[in-house]
Every structure is written in structure tokens, then in C-alpha cells.
Short mmCIF file of C-alpha atoms in Angstrom, two decimals:
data_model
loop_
_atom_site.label_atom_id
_atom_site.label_comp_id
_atom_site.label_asym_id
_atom_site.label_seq_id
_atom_site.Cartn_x
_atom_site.Cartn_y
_atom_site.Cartn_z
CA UNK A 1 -34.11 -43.96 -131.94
CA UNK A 2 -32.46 -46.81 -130.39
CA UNK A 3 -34.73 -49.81 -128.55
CA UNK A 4 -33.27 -52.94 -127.13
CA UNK A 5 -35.05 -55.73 -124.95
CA UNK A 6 -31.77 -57.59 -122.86
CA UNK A 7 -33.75 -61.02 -121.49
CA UNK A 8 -31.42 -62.95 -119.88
CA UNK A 9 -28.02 -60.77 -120.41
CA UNK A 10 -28.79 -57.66 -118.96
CA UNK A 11 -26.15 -59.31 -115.57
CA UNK A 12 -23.88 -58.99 -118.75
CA UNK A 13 -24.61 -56.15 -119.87
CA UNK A 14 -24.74 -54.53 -116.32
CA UNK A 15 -20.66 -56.06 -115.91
CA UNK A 16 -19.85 -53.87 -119.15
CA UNK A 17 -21.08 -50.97 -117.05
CA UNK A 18 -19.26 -52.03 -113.91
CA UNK A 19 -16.08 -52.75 -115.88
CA UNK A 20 -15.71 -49.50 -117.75
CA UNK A 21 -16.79 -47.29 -114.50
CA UNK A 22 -13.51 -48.54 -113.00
CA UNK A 23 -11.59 -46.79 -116.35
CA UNK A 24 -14.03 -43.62 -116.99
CA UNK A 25 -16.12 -41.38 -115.72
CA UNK A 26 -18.27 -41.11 -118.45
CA UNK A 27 -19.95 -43.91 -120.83
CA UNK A 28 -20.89 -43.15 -124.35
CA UNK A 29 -23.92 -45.22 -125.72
CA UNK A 30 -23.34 -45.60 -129.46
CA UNK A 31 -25.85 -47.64 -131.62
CA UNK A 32 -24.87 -48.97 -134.85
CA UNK A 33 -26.18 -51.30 -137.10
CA UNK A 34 -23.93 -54.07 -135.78
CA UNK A 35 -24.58 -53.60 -132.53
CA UNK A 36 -25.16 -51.45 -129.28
CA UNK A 37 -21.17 -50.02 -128.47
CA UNK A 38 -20.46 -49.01 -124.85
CA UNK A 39 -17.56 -46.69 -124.30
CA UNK A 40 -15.28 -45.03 -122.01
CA UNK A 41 -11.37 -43.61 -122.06
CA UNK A 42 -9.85 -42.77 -118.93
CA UNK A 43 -8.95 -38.69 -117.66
CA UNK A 44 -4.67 -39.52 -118.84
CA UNK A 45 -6.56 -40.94 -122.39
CA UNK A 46 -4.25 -43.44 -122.05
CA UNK A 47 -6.79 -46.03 -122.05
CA UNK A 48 -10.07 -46.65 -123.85
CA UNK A 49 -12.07 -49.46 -123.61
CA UNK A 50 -15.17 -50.84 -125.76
CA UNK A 51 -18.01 -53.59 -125.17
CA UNK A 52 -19.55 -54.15 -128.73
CA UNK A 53 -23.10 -56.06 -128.31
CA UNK A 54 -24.50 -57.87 -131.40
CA UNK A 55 -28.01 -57.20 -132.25
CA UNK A 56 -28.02 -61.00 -131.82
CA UNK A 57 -27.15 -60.40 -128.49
CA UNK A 58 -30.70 -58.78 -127.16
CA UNK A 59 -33.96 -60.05 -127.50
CA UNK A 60 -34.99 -57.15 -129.51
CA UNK A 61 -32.74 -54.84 -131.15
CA UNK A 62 -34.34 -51.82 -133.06
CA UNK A 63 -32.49 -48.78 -134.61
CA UNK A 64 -34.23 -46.37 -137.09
CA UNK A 65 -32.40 -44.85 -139.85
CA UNK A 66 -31.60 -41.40 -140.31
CA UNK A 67 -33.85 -40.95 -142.46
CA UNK A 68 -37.04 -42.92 -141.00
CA UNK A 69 -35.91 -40.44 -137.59
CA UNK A 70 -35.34 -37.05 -139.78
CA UNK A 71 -32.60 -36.55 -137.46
CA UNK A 72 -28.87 -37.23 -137.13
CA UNK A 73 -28.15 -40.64 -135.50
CA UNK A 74 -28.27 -40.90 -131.85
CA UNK A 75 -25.08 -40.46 -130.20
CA UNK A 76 -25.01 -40.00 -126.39
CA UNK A 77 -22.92 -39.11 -123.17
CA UNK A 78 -23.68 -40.21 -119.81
CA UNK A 79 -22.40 -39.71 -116.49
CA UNK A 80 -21.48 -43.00 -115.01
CA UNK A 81 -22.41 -41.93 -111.52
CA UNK A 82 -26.30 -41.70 -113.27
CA UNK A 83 -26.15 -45.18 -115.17
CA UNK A 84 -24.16 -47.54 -112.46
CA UNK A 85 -26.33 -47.67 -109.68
CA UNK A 86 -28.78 -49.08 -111.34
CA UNK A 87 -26.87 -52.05 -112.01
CA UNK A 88 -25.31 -51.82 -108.70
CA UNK A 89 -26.90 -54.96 -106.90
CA UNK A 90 -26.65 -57.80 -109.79
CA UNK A 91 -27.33 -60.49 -107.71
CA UNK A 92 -30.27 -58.73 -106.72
CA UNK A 93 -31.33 -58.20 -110.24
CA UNK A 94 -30.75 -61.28 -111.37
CA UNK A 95 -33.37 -62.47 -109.21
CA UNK A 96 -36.19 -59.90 -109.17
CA UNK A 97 -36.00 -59.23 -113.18
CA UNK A 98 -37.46 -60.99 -115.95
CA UNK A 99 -36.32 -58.26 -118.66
CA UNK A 100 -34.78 -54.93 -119.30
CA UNK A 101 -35.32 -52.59 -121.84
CA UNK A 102 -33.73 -49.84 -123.04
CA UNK A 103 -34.85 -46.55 -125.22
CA UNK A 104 -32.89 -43.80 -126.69
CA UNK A 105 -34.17 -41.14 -129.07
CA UNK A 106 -32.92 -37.28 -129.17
CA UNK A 107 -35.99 -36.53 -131.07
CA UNK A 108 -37.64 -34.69 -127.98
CA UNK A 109 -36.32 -34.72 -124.42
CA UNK A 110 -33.03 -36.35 -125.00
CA UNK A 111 -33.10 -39.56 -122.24
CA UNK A 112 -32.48 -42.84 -122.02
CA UNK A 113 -35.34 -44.70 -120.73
CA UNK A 114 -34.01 -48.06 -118.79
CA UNK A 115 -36.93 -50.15 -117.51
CA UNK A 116 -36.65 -53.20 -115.33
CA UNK A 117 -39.53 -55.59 -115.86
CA UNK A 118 -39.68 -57.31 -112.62
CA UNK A 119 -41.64 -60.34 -111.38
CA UNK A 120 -45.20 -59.71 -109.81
CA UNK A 121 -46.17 -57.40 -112.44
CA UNK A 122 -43.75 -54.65 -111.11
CA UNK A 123 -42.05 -52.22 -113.69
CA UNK A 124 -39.08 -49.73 -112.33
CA UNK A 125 -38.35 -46.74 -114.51
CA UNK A 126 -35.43 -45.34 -115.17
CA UNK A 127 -35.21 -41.78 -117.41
CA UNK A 128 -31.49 -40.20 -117.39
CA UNK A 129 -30.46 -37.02 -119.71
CA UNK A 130 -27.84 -37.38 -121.89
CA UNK A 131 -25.57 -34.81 -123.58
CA UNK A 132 -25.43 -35.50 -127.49
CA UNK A 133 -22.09 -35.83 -127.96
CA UNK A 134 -19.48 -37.79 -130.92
CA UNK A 135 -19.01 -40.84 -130.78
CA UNK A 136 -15.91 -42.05 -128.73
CA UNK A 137 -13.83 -44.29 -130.73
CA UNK A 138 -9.60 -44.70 -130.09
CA UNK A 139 -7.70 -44.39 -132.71
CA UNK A 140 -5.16 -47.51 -133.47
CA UNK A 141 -4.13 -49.25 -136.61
CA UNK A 142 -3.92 -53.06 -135.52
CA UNK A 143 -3.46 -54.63 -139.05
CA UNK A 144 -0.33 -52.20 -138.91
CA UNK A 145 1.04 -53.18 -135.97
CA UNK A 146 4.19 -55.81 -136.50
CA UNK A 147 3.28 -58.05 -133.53
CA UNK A 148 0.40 -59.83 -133.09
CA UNK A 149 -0.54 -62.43 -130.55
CA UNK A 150 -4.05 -64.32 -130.62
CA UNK A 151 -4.95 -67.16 -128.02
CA UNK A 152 -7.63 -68.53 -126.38
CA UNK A 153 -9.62 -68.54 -122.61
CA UNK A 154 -7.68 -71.46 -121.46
CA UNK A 155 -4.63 -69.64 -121.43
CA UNK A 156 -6.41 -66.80 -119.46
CA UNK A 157 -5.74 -69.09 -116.04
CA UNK A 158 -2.21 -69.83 -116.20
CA UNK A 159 -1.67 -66.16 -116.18
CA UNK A 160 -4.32 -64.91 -113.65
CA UNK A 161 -1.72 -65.22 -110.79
CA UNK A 162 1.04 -62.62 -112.78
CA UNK A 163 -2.33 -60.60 -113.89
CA UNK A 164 -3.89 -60.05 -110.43
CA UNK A 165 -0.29 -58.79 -108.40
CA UNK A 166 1.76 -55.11 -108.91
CA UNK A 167 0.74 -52.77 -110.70
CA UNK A 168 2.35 -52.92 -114.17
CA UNK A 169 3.74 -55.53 -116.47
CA UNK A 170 5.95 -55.85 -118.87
CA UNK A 171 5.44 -57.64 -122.44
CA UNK A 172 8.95 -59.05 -124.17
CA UNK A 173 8.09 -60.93 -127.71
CA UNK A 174 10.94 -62.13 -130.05
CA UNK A 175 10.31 -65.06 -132.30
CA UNK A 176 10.99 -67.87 -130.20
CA UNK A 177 8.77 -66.79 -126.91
CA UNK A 178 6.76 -64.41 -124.86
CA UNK A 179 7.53 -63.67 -121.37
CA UNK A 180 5.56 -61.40 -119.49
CA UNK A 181 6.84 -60.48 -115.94
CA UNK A 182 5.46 -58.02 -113.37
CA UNK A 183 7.56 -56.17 -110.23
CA UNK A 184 6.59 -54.94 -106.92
CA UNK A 185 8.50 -53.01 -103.94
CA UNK A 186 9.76 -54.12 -100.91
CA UNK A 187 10.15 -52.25 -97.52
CA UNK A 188 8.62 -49.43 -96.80
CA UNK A 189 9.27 -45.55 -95.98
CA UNK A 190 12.15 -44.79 -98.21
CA UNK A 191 12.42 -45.41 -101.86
CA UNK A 192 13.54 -48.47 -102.94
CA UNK A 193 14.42 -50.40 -106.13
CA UNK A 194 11.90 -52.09 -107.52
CA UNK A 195 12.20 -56.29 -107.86
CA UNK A 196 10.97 -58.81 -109.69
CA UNK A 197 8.38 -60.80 -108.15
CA UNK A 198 6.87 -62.97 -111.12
CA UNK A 199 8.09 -64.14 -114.55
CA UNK A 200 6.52 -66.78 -117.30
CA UNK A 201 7.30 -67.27 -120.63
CA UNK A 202 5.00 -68.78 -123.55
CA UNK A 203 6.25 -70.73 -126.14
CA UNK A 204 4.43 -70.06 -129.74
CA UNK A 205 2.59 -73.59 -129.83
CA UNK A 206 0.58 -72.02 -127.18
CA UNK A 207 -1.00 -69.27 -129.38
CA UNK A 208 -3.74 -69.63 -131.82
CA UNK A 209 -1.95 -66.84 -133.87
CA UNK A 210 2.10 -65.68 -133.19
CA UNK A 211 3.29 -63.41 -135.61
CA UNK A 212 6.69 -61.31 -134.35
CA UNK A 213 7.81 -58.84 -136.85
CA UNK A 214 10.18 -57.08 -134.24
CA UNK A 215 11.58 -58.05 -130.71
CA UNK A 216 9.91 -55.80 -128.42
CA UNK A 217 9.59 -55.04 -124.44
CA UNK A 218 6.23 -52.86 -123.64
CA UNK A 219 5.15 -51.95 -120.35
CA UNK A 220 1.55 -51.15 -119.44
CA UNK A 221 -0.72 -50.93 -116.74
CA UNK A 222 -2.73 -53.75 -115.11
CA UNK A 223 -5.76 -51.54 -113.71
CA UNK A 224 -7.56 -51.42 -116.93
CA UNK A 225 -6.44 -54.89 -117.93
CA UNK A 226 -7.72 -56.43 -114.85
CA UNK A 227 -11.52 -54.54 -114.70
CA UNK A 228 -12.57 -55.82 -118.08
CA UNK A 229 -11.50 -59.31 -117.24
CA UNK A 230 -15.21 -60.44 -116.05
CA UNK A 231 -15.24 -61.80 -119.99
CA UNK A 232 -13.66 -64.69 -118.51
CA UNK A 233 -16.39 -65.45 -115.59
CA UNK A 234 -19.12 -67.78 -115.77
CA UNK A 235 -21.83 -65.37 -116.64
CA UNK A 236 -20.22 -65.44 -120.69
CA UNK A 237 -22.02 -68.67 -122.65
CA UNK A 238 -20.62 -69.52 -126.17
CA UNK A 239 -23.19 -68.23 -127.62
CA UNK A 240 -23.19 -64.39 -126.54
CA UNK A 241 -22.08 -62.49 -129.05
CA UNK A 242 -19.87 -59.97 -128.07
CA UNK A 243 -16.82 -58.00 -128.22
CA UNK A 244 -14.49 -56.24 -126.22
CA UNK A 245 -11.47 -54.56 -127.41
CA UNK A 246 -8.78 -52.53 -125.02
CA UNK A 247 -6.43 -49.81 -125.77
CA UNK A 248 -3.71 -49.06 -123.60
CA UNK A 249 -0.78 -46.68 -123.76
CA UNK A 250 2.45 -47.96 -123.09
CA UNK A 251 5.83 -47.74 -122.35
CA UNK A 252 8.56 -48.43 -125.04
CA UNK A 253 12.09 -48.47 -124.27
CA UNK A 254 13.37 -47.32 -128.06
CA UNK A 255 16.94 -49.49 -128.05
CA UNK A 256 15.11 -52.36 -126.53
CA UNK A 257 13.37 -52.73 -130.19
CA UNK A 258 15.30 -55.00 -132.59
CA UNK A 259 13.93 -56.19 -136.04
CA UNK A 260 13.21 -60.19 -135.67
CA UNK A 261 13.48 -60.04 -139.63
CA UNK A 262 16.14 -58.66 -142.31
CA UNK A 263 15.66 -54.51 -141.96
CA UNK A 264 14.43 -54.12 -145.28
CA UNK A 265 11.59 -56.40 -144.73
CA UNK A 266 10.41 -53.77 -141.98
CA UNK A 267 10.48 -50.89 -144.78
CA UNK A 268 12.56 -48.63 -141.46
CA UNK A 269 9.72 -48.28 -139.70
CA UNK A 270 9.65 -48.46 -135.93
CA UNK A 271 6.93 -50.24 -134.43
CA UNK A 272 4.98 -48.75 -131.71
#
């Protein structure tokens, strides 16, 4: 059984919900001992996305054991159509409710119980039925992967204007910069060529972490990218304690890949 009390992050927590209802139909509510995991993959599974919530994050965070339940740890599957509305009107929440809680146990009828403590002595109840179900989790190797790029907020702005226009972009690393540049079409009717509307490049000083162990030129799409970027907003303090990680599938042209070190350092492998 699973109980958390959200004080003043459930406008947070209700963004997670937004954000992965714009990639999934479905949300998969996974409590672990380091936290409460929201989930979702799109219908293509080419992208999953996951909002990892400390136990420092809530209030209250309480998770029997397998053993203290005498049942297999909860693992559930919602429909998002039964989950979002409830967090539909933030605003609105934020002003009406003083805390939400949240309750899920398979031990009898299978729901999770959402309650909305609102001012004036007014509680709102909320049971939805869940399917048990695995728990989602994407597959990926990232202390594998031969590239990795680590930087922080601040260099979330500069790049809003290439993030927010078209519809894909394309990510070209090498060892002396990072360009990232995006296309759209013009005219309309018949097909046309594609052109390039926006271009920037990054030097490595402006990383926190650049490690290039092969020039590379991915292109993904924004869609996914751009729904989980409320992380940036003003609702996220310091001290939250949360994670969000993104998986998305992407397009490699093959003899666009070159090594940025001698071969044998790479061991042959092609990077993905």
C-alpha cells in the first residue's frame, strides 16, 4: 500500500500528469522506496517519459513492504482520461486546496483514492480502478552511450526559440561544438523541400559535462521534448526533489558517424 500527503506540490505534481498526457494514453503509478515514479511511453514506443518524486518530496510518504502487505508490491495502470481532469484547473486548485493525498493498495478493491483537502472544511474524493499491471520502465544503457552532454537551466533560454519552432531537430556533436538546428516548409499545396530555418552552435565551455566519443548527427522529435519542459517554469524551487528523465527514438544517418578518437579506442562499436 502506497500513501502520500503532496502539501504544497501537488500544482507540481498535477504538471507531471499534464506533461506525460500529451506523450501517452496511459500513466503507470509505480512506488518504490526512492520515490513515487510516474510513467508513460507513447502508441510508436518511440518515446517514454518518467517523473521520479523523492519521498522528500511529499509531506508524507508511506510504502509497506511486501511482506508487512502479504502481497506483491503495488504496481498500477491508469487511464489518463480518468486521472487528468482532476488536475485539469491548476490555478483553480492552487487556490481552493490546502493538501492532497493519495492511496493505493491492491489488497481489496484495487483504486487509487486521490483526496483534495480544500479550505472551509471541504474534502473532494476521488476513487479510480486501476489494472495491476508491470511496471513501465525503457530500456537504455546511458553509461554506454559514447556521447554525453550535461548543462544547466540557464542554458535552457538561449535555446527556447530553436526548441519551440518545426517539428524536429537535429543534434550534430564532434569534439569542438554542438550545433543543433531545426527546419520547416515553405509554400503550401505541393511538396516542397524542406529549409533551414534556425541554427546555433555551443561551444564545450558552456557544458557542465562534454564528453564526445564519436561525431554524430541525430534527429528527433520536439513534441515530447517540448511537453515535459514545465521543469523549467517557476513552479520548480531548488529544493524539490525530483527527476525527470526522457527517452526518445531517433534518427541516425549511419555514414554521418565518425569516431572523434583513434578506432581502437571505440573497441568497433557503433554508437547508437
Amino acid at each position: 500500500m502506497l500513501l502520500v500527503s503532496i502539501l504544497t506540490g501537488f500544482i507540481v505534481f498535477g504538471k507531471a500528469i499534464h506533461a506525460l498526457s500529451r506523450i501517452g494514453d496511459k500513466l503507470w503509478l509505480d512506488p518504490m522506496g526512492r520515490g513515487l515514479a510516474l510513467r508513460t511511453v507513447n502508441s510508436a514506443h518511440s518515446a517514454y517519459a518518467c517523473f521520479l518524486f523523492s519521498p522528500l518530496f511529499f509531506q508524507r510518504y508511506s510504502l509497506e513492504s511486501v511482506s508487512e502487505q502479504g502481497c506483491k508490491t503495488v504496481r498500477c495502470k491508469l487511464a489518463m482520461k480518468s486521472i487528468l481532469p482532476l488536475f485539469r484547473c491548476l490555478a483553480s486548485i492552487e487556490r481552493n486546496v490546502a493538501q492532497c493525498q493519495i492511496a493505493v493498495s491492491n489488497t481489496h478493491s484495487d483504486r487509487v483514492v486521490i483526496q483534495f483537502f480544500c479550505r472551509h472544511g471541504i474534502t473532494k474524493t476521488h476513487n479510480l480502478r486501476f489494472q495491476d499491471s508491470e511496471a513501465l520502465q525503457a530500456v537504455f544503457s546511458s553509461h554506454l552511450c559514447p556521447n554525453v552532454l550535461r548543462c544547466s537551466a540557464r542554458l535552457a533560454a538561449p535555446l527556447k526559440p530553436l526548441l519551440t519552432s518545426g517539428e524536429e531537430i537535429t543534434l550534430s556533436t564532434t569534439r569542438l561544438r554542438v550545433s543543433l538546428r531545426n527546419y520547416c516548409e515553405e509554400g503550401k499545396g505541393e511538396p516542397t523541400l524542406p529549409t533551414m530555418c534556425t541554427e546555433m552552435s555551443l561551444h564545450p565551455d558552456e557544458f557542465d559535462h562534454f564528453q564526445i566519443g564519436a561525431d554524430s548527427d541525430v534527429t528527433f522529435c520536439l513534441k515530447e521534448l517540448r511537453v515535459t519542459g514545465f521543469i523549467f517554469g517557476d513552479s520548480i524551487h531548488p529544493d524539490m526533489v525530483l527527476e525527470a528523465i526522457v527517452v526518445l527514438a531517433t534518427l541516425t544517418d549511419s555514414g554521418s558517424i565518425r569516431p572523434s578518437q583513434p578506432a581502437e579506442t571505440l573497441n568497433g562499436s557503433t554508437p547508437r
